PDB file of C-alpha atoms and ligand atoms in Angstrom:
ATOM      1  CA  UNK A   1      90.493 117.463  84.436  1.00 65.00           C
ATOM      2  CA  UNK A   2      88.953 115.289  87.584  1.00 79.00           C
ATOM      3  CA  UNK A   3      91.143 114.716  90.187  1.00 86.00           C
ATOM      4  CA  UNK A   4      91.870 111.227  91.074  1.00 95.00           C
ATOM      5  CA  UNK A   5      92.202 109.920  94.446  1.00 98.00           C
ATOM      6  CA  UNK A   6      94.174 107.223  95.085  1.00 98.00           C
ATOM      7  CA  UNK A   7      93.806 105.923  99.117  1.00 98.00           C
ATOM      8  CA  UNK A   8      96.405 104.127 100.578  1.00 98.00           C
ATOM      9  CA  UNK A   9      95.865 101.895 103.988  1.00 97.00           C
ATOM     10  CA  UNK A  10      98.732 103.924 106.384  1.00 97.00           C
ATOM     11  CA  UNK A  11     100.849 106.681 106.410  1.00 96.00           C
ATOM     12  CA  UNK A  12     103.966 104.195 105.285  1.00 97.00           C
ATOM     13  CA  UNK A  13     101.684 103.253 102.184  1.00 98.00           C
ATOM     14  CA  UNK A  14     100.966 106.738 101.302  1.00 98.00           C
ATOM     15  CA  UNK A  15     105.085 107.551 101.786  1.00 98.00           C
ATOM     16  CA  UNK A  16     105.793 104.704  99.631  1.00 98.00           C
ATOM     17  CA  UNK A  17     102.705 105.793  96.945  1.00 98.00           C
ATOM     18  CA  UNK A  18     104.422 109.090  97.262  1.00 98.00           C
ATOM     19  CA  UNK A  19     107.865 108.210  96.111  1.00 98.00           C
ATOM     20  CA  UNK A  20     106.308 105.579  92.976  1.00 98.00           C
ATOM     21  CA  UNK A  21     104.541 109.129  91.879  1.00 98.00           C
ATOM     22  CA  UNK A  22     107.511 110.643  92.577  1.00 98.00           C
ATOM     23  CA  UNK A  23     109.793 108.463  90.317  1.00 98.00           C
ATOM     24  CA  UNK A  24     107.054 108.259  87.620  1.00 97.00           C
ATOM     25  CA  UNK A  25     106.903 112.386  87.167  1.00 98.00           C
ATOM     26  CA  UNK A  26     111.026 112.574  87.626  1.00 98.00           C
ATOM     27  CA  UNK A  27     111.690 109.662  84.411  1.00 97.00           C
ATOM     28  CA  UNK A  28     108.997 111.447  82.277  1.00 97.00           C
ATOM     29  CA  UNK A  29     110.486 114.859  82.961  1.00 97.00           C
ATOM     30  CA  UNK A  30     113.944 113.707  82.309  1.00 97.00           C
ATOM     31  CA  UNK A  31     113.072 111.848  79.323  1.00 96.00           C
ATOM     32  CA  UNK A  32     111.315 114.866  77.470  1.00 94.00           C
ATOM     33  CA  UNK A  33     113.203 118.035  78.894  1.00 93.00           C
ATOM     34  CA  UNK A  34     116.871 116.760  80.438  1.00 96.00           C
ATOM     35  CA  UNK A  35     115.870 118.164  83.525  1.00 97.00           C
ATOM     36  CA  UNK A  36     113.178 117.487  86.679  1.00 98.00           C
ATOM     37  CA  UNK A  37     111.522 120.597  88.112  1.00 98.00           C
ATOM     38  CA  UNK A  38     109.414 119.626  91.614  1.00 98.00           C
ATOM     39  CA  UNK A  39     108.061 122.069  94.576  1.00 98.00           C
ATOM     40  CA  UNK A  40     108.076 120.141  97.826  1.00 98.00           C
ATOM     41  CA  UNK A  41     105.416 120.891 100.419  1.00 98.00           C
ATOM     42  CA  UNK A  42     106.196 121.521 104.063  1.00 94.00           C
ATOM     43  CA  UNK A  43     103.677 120.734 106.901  1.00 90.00           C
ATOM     44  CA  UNK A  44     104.105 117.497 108.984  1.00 94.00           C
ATOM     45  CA  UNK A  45     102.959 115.166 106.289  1.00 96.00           C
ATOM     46  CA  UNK A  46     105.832 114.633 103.815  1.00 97.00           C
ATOM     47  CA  UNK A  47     108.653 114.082 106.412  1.00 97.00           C
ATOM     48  CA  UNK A  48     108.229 109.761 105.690  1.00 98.00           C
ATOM     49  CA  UNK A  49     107.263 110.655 101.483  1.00 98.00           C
ATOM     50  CA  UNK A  50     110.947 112.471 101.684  1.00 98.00           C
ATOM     51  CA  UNK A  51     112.493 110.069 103.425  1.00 98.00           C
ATOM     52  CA  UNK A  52     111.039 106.920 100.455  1.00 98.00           C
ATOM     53  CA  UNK A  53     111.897 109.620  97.740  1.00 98.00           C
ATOM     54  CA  UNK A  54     115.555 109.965  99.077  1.00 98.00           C
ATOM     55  CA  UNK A  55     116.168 106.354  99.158  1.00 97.00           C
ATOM     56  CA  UNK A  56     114.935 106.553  95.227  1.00 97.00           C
ATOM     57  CA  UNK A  57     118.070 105.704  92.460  1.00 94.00           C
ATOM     58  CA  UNK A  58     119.195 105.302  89.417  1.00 94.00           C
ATOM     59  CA  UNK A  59     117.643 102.106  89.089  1.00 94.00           C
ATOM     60  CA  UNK A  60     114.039 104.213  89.703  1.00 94.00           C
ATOM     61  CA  UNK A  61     114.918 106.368  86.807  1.00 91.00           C
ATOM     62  CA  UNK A  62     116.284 108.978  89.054  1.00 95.00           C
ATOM     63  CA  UNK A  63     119.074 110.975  88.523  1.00 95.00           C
ATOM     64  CA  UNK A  64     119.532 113.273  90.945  1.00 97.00           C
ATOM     65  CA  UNK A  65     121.823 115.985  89.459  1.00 96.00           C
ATOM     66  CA  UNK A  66     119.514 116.697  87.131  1.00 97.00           C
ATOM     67  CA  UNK A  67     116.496 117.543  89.475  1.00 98.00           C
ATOM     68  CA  UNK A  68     116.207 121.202  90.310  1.00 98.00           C
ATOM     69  CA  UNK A  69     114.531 122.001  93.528  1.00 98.00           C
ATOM     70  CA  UNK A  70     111.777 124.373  94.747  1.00 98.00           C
ATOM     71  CA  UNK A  71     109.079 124.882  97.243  1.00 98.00           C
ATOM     72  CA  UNK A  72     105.646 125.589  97.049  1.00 98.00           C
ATOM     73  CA  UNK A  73     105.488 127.832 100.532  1.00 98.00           C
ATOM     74  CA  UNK A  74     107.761 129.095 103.362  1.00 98.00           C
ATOM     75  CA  UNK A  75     107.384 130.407 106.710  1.00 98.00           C
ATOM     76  CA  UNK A  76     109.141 133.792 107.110  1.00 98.00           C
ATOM     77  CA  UNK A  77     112.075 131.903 109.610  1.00 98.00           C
ATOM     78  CA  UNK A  78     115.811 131.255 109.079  1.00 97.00           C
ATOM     79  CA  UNK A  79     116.813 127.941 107.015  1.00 97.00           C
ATOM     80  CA  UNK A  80     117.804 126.455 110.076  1.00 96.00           C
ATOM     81  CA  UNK A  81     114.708 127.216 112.033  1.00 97.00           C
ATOM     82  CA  UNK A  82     112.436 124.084 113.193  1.00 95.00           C
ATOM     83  CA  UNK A  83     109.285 125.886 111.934  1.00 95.00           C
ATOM     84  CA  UNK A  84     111.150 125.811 107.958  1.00 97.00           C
ATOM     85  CA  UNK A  85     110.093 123.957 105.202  1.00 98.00           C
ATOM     86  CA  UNK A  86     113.564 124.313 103.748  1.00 98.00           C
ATOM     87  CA  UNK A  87     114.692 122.437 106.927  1.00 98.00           C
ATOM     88  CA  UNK A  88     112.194 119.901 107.103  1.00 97.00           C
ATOM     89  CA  UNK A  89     113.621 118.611 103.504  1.00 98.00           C
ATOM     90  CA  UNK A  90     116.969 119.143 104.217  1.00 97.00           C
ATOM     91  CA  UNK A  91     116.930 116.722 106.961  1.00 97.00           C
ATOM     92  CA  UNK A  92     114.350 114.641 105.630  1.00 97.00           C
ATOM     93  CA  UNK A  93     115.479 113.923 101.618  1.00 98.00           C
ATOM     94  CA  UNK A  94     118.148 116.727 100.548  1.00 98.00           C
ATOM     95  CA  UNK A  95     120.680 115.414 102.749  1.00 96.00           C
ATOM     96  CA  UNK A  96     120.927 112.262 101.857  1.00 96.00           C
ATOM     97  CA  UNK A  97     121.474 113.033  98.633  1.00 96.00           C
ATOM     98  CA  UNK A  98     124.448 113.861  96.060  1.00 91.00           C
ATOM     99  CA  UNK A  99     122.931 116.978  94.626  1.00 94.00           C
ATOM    100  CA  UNK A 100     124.802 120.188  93.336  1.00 95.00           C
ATOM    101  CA  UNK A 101     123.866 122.817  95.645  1.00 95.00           C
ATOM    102  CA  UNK A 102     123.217 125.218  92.954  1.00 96.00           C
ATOM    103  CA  UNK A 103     120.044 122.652  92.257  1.00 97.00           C
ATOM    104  CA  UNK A 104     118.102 123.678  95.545  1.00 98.00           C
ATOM    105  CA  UNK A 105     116.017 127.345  95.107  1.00 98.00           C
ATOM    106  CA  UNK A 106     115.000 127.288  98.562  1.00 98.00           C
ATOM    107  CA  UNK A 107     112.538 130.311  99.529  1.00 98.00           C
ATOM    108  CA  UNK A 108     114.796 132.701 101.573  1.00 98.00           C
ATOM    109  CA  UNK A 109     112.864 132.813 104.768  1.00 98.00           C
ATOM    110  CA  UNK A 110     114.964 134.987 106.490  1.00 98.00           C
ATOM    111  CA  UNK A 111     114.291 138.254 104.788  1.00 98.00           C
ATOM    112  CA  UNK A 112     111.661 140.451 104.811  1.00 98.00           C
ATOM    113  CA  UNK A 113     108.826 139.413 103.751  1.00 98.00           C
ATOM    114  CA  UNK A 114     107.750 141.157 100.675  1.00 98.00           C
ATOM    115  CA  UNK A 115     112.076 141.099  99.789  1.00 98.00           C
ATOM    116  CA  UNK A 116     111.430 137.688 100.136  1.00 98.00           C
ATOM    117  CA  UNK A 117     109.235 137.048  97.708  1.00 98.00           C
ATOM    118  CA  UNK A 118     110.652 139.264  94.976  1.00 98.00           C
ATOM    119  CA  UNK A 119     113.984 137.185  95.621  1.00 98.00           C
ATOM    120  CA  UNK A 120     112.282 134.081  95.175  1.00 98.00           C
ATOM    121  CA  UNK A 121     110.031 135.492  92.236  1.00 98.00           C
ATOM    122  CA  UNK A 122     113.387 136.821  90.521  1.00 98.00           C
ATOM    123  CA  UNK A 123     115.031 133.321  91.435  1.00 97.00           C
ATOM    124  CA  UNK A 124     112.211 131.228  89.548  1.00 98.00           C
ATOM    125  CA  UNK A 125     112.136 133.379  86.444  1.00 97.00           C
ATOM    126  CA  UNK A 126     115.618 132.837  85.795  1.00 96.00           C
ATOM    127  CA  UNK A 127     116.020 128.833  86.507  1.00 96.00           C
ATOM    128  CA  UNK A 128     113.017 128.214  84.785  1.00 96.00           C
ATOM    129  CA  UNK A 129     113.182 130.328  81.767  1.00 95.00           C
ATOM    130  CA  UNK A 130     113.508 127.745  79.536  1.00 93.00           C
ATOM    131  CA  UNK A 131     110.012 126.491  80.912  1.00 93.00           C
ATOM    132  CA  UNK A 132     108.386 129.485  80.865  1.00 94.00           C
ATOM    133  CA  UNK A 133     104.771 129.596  78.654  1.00 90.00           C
ATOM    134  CA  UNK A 134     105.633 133.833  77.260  1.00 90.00           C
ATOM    135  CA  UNK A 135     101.791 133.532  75.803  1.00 90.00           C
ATOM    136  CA  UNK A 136     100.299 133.596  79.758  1.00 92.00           C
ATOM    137  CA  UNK A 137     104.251 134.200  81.669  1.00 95.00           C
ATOM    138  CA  UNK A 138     103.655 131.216  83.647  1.00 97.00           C
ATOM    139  CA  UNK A 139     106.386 128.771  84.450  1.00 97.00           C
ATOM    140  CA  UNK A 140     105.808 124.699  84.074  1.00 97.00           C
ATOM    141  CA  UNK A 141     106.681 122.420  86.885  1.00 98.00           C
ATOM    142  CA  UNK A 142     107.256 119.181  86.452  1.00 98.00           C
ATOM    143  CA  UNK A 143     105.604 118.427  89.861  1.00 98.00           C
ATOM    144  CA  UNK A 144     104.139 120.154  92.840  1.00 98.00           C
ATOM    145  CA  UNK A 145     103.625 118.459  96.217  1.00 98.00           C
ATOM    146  CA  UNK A 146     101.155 120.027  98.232  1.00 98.00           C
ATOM    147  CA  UNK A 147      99.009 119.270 101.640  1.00 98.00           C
ATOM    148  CA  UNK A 148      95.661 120.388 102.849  1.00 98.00           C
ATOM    149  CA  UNK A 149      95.459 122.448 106.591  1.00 98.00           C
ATOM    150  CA  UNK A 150      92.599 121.837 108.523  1.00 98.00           C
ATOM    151  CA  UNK A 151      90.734 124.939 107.186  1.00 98.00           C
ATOM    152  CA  UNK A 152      91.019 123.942 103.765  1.00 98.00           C
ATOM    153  CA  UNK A 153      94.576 125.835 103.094  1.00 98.00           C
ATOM    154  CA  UNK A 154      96.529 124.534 101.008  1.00 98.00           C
ATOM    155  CA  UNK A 155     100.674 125.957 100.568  1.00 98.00           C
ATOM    156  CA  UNK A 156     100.341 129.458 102.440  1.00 98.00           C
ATOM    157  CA  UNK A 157      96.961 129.947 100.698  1.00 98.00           C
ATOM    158  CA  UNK A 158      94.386 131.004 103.414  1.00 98.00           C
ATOM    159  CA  UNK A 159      90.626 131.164 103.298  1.00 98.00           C
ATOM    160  CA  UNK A 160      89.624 134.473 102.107  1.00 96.00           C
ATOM    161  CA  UNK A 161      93.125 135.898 101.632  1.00 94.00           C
ATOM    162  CA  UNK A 162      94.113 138.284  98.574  1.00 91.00           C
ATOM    163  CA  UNK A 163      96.486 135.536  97.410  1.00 93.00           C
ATOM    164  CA  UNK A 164      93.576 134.098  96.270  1.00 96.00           C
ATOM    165  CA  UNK A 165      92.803 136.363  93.171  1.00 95.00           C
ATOM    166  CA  UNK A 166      96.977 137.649  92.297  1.00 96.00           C
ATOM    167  CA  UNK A 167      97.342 136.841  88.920  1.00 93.00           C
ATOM    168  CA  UNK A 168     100.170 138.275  87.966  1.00 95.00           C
ATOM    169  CA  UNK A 169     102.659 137.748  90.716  1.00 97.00           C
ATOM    170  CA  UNK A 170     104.759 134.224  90.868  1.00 98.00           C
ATOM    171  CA  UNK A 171     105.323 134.142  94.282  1.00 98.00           C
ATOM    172  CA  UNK A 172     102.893 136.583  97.687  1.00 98.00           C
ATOM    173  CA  UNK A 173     104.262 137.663 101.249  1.00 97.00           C
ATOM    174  CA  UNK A 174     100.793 136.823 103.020  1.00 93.00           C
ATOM    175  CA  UNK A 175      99.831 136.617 106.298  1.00 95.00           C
ATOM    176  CA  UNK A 176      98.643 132.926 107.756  1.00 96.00           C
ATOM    177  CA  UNK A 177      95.387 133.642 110.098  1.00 95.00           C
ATOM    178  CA  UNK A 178      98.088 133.264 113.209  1.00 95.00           C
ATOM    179  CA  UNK A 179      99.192 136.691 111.904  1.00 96.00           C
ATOM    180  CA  UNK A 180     102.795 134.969 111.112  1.00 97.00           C
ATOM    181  CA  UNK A 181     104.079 135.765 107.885  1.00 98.00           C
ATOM    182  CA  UNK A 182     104.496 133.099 104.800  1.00 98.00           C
ATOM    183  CA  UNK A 183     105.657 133.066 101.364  1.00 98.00           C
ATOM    184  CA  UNK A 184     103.723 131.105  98.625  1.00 98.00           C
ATOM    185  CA  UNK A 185     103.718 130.267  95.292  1.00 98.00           C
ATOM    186  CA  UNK A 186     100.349 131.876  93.843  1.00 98.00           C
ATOM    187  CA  UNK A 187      97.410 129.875  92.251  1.00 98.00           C
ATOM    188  CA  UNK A 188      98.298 130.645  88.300  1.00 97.00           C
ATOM    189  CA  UNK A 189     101.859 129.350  88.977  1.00 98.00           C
ATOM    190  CA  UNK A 190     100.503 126.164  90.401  1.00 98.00           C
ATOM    191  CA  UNK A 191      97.578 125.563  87.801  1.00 97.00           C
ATOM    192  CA  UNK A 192     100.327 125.884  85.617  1.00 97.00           C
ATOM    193  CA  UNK A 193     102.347 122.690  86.459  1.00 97.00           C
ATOM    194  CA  UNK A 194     102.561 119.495  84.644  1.00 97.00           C
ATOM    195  CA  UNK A 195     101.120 117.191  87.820  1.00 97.00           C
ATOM    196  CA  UNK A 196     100.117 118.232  91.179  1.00 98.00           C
ATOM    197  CA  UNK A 197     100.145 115.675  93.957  1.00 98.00           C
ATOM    198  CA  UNK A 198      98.421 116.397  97.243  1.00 98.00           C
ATOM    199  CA  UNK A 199      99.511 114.132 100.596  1.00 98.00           C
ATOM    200  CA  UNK A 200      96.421 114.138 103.117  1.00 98.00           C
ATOM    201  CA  UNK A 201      96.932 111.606 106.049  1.00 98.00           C
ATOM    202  CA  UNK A 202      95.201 111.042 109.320  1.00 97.00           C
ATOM    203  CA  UNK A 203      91.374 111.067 110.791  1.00 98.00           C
ATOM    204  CA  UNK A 204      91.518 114.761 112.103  1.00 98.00           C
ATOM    205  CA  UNK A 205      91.703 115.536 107.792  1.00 98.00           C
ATOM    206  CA  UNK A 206      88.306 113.309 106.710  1.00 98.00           C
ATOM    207  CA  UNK A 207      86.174 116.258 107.454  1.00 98.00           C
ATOM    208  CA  UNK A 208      87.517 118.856 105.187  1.00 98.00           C
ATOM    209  CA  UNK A 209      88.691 116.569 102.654  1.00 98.00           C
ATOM    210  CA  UNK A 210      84.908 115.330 102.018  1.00 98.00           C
ATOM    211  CA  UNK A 211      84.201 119.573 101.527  1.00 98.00           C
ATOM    212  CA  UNK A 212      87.137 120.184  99.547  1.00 98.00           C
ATOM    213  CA  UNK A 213      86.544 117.231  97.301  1.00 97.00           C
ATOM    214  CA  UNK A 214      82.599 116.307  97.854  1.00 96.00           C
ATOM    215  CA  UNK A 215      81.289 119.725  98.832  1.00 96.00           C
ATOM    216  CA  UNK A 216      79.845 122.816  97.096  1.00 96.00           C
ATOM    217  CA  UNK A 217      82.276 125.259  95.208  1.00 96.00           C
ATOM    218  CA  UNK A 218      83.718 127.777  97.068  1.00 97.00           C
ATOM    219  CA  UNK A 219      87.020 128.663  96.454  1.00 96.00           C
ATOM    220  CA  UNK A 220      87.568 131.493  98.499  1.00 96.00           C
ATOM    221  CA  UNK A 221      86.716 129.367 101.898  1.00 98.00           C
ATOM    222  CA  UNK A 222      88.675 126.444 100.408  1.00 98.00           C
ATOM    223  CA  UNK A 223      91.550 127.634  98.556  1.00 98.00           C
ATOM    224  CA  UNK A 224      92.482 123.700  97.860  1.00 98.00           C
ATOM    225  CA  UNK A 225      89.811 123.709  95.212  1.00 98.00           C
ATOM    226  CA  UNK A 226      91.154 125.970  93.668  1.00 97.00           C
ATOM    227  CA  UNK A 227      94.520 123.564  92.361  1.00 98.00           C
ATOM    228  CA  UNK A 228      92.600 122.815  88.877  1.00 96.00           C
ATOM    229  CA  UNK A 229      95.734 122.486  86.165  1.00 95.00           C
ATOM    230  CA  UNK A 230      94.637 123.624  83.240  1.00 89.00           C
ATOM    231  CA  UNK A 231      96.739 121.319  80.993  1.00 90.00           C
ATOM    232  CA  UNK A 232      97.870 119.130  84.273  1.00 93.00           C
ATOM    233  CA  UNK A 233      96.811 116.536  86.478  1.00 94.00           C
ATOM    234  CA  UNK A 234      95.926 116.699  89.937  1.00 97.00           C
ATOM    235  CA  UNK A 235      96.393 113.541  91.936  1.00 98.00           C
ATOM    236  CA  UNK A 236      95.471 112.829  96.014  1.00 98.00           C
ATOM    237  CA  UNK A 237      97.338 110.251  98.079  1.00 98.00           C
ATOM    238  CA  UNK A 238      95.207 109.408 100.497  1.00 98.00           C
ATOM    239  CA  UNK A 239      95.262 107.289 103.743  1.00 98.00           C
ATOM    240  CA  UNK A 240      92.484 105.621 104.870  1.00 98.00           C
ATOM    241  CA  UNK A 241      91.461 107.468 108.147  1.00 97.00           C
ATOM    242  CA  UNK A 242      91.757 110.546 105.979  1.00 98.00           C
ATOM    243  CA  UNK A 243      89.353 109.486 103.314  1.00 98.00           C
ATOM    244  CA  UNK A 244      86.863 107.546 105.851  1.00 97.00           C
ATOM    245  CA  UNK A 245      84.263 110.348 104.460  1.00 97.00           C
ATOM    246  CA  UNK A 246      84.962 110.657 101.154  1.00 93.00           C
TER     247      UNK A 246
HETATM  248  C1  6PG B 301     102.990 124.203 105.387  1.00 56.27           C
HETATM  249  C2  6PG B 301     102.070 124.239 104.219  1.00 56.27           C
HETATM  250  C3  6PG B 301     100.682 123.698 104.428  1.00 56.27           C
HETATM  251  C4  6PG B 301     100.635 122.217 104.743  1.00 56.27           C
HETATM  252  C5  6PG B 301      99.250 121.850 105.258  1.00 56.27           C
HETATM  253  C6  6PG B 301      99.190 120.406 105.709  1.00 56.27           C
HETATM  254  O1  6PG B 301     102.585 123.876 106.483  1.00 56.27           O
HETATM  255  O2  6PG B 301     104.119 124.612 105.145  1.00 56.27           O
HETATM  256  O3  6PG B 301     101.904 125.542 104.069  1.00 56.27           O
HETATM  257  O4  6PG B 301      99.906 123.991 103.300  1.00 56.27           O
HETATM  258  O5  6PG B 301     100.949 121.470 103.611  1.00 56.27           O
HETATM  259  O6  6PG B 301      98.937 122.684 106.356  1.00 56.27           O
HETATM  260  O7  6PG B 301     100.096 120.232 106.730  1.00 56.27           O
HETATM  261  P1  6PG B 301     100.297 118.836 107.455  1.00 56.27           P
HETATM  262  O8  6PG B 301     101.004 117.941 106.511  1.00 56.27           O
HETATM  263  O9  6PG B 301     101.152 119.172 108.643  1.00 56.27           O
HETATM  264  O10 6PG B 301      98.954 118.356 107.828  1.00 56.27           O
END
């Protein structure tokens, strides 16, 4: 299915775009399966999309206790650690909200790396089991939030990396070009969600958006092109600097 881009004027539109899409995937998920399964992101980008989504209610079709959260990448740090996505949320959404804790699956960061990932792998299987496809052993989410790096990287999927052709693992220990190590969900468990929504903002992104969205195919230098749901929809919130060349 096409992507559609939606741009937004500022960052604070974008945040506030983020939470409406946000809202809409959490009632729909609620109404049909009881439950709301989303990914968050981590990078710089989401900190003001958490901070609209926590302020979200019941009056926005939210209810909280029955959202069930994951992420889509870690950095191999402690939860507490500045660098960790885990902490960025925390602060940023999970805090603010009355959630039971057994609802947050963060990646556990602070293990080895390939332990890591087996723990998380092992972790996904069993609260998503009842959304698990047996036919292709692929879970559904309900939503994935994702960003796109400067090199066209999108969760802790790097240009060229063997992430980029794992089919049958959930969740990869790779190494980021910086040589630190990350955790990611791979590209089968993402093409297998309901909705992806990807949150690009600022001028320094127009250049590899237009080649991830306008260019040639090439989805081993720009693993974002790869994020092609096969019975999902891909959606990018957009600010305006970001798509000034698209
Ligand atoms: C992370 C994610 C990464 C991120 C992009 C965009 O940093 O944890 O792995 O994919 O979403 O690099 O990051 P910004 O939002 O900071 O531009």
């Amino acid at each position: 299915m096409k992507p559609l881009i939606e741009t937004l004027s500022d960052p604070g539109q974008l945040a506030a775009a983020a939470a409406r899409h946000f809202a809409r995937a959490a009632t729909r998920a609620l109404r049909n399966w009881g439950e709301f399964t989303v990914a968050l992101s981590g990078g710089s980008t989401p900190r003001a999309a958490f901070e609209r989504i926590a302020g979200l209610t019941a009056a926005d079709g939210l209810e909280w206790e029955k959202v069930q959260f994951f992420w889509g990448d870690e950095r191999c740090v402690p939860p507490e650690h500045a660098q960790s996505n885990f902490s960025l949320a925390r602060q940023s959404l999970l805090d603010r909200l009355d959630i039971p804790p057994q609802n947050i699956h963060r990646i556990p960061g602070e293990l080895e790396p390939h332990t890591a990932a087996q723990a998380y792998e092992s972790d996904l299987r069993s609260a998503l089991s009842a959304r698990v496809d047996q036919g292709i052993d692929l879970p559904r989410f309900d939503l994935i939030l994702l960003g796109l790096g400067l090199d066209g990287h999108t969760a802790s999927l790097f240009p060229g990396s063997a992430a980029l052709t794992e089919y049958l693992r959930w969740v990869l220990a790779q190494q980021a070009p910086d040589k630190s190590w990350r955790l990611t969900l791979t590209l089968p468990v993402i093409n297998a969600a309901a909705e992806v929504l990807f949150l690009v903002s600022g001028r320094e992104k127009a250049q590899i958006l237009r080649r991830v969205l306008r260019g040639a195919e090439d989805l081993r230098a720009l693993p974002a092109q790869a994020v092609r749901p096969a019975g999902g929809d891909v959606i990018w919130l957009v600010d305006a600097p970001a798509a000034s060349l698209i």
